[in-house]
PDB file of C-alpha atoms in Angstrom:
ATOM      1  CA  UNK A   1     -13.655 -11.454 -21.394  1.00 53.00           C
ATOM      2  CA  UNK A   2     -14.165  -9.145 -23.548  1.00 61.00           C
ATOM      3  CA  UNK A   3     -11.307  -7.841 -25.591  1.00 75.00           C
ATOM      4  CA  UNK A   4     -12.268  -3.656 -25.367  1.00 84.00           C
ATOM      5  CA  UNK A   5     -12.000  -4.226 -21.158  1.00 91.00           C
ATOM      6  CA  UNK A   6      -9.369  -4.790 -18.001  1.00 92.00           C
ATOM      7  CA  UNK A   7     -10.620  -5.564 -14.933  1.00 95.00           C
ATOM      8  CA  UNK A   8      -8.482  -4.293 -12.847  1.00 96.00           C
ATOM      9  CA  UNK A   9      -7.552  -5.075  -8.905  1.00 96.00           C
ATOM     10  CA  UNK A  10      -6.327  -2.119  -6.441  1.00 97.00           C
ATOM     11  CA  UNK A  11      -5.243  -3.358  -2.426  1.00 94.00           C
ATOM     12  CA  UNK A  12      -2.378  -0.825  -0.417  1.00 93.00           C
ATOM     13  CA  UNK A  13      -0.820  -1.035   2.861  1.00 93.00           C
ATOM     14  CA  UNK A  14       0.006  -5.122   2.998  1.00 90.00           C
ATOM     15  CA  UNK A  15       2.900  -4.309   5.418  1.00 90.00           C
ATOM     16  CA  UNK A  16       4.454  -7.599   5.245  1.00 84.00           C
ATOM     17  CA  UNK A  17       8.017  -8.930   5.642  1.00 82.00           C
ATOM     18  CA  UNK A  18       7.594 -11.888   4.669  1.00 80.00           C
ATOM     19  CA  UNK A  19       5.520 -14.987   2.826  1.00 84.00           C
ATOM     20  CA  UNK A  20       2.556 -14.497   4.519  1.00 86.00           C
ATOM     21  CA  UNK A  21       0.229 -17.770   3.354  1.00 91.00           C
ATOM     22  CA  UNK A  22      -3.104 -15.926   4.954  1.00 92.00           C
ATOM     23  CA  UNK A  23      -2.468 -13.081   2.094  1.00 90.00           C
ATOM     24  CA  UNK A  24      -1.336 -15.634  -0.525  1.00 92.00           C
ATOM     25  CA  UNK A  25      -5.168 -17.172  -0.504  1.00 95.00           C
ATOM     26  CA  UNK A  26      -6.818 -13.836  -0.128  1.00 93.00           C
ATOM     27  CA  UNK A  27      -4.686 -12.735  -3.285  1.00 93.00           C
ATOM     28  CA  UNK A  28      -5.545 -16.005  -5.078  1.00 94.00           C
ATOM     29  CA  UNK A  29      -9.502 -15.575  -4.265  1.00 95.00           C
ATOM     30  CA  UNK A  30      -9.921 -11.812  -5.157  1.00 95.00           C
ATOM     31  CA  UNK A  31      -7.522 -11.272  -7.751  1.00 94.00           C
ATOM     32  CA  UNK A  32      -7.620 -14.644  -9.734  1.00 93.00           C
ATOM     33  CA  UNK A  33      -9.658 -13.331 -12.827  1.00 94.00           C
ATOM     34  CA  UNK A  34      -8.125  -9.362 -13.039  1.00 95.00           C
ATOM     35  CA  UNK A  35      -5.760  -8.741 -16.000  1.00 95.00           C
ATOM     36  CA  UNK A  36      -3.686  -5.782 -14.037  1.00 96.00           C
ATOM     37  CA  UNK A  37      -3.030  -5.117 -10.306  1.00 96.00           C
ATOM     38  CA  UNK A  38      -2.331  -1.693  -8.448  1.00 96.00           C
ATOM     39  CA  UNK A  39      -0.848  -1.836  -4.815  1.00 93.00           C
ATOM     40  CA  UNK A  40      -0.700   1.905  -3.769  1.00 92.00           C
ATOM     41  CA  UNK A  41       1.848   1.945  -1.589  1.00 88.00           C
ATOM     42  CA  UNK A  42       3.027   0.321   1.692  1.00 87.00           C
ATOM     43  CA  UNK A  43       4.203  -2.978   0.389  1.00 88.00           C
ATOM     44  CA  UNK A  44       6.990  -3.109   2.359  1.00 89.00           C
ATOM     45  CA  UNK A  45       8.942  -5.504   1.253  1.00 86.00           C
ATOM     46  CA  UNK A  46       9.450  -6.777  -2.390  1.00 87.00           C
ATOM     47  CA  UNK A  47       8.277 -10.472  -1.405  1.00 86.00           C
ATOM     48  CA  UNK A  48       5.153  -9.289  -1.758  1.00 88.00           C
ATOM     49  CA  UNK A  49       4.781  -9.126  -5.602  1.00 89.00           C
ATOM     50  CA  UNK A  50       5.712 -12.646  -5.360  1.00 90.00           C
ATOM     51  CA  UNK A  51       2.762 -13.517  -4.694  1.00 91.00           C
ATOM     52  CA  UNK A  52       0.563 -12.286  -7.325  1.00 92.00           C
ATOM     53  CA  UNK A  53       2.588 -14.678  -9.442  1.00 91.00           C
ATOM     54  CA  UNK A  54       2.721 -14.113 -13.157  1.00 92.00           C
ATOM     55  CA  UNK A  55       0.117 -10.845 -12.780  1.00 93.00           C
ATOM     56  CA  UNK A  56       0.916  -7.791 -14.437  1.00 95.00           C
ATOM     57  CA  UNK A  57       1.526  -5.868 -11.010  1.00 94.00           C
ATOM     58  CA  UNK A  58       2.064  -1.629 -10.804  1.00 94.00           C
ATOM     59  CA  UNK A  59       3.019  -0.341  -7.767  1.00 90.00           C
ATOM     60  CA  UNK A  60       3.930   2.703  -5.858  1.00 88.00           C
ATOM     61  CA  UNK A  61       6.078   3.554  -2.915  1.00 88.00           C
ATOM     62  CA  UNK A  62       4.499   4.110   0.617  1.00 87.00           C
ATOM     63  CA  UNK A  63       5.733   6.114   3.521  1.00 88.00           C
ATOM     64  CA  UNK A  64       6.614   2.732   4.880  1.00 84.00           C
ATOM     65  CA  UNK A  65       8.333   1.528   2.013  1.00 81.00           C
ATOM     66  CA  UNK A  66      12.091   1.274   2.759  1.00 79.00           C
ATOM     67  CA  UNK A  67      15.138   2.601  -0.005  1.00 82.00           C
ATOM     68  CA  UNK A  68      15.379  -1.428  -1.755  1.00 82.00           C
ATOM     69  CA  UNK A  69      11.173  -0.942  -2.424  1.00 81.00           C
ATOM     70  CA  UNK A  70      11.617   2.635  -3.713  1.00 76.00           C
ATOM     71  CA  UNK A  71      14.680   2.056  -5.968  1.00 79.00           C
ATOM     72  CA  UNK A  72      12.787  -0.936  -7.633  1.00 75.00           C
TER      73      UNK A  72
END
């Protein structure tokens, strides 16, 4: 890659309380070669950035998001 660019991977609204395995191999597929990940909003719960692993992950709070996601 080159060194001047970031390819960069935006998803929102996973709503999920849990490991979800189904989202684990959608994440793996779509975001394997990105350098930096934006969820805008709706994650949830805080399991989620699990499972991008060691990706540099940025995210914002969603209306569903409850106080433990927003104080994070």
């Amino acid at each position: 890659m080159n060194e001047n660019k970031v390819k960069i991977g935006v998803l929102s609204d996973t709503h999920i309380s849990g490991f979800d395995q189904n989202l684990k191999k959608n994440i793996d597929e779509h975001f394997s070669d990105v350098d930096l990940i934006f969820h805008a909003g709706d994650l949830v719960d805080l399991c989620v950035l699990d499972l991008f692993g060691d990706k540099d992950v940025r995210a914002v709070c969603g209306n569903m998001d409850n106080r433990r996601v927003k104080e994070e």
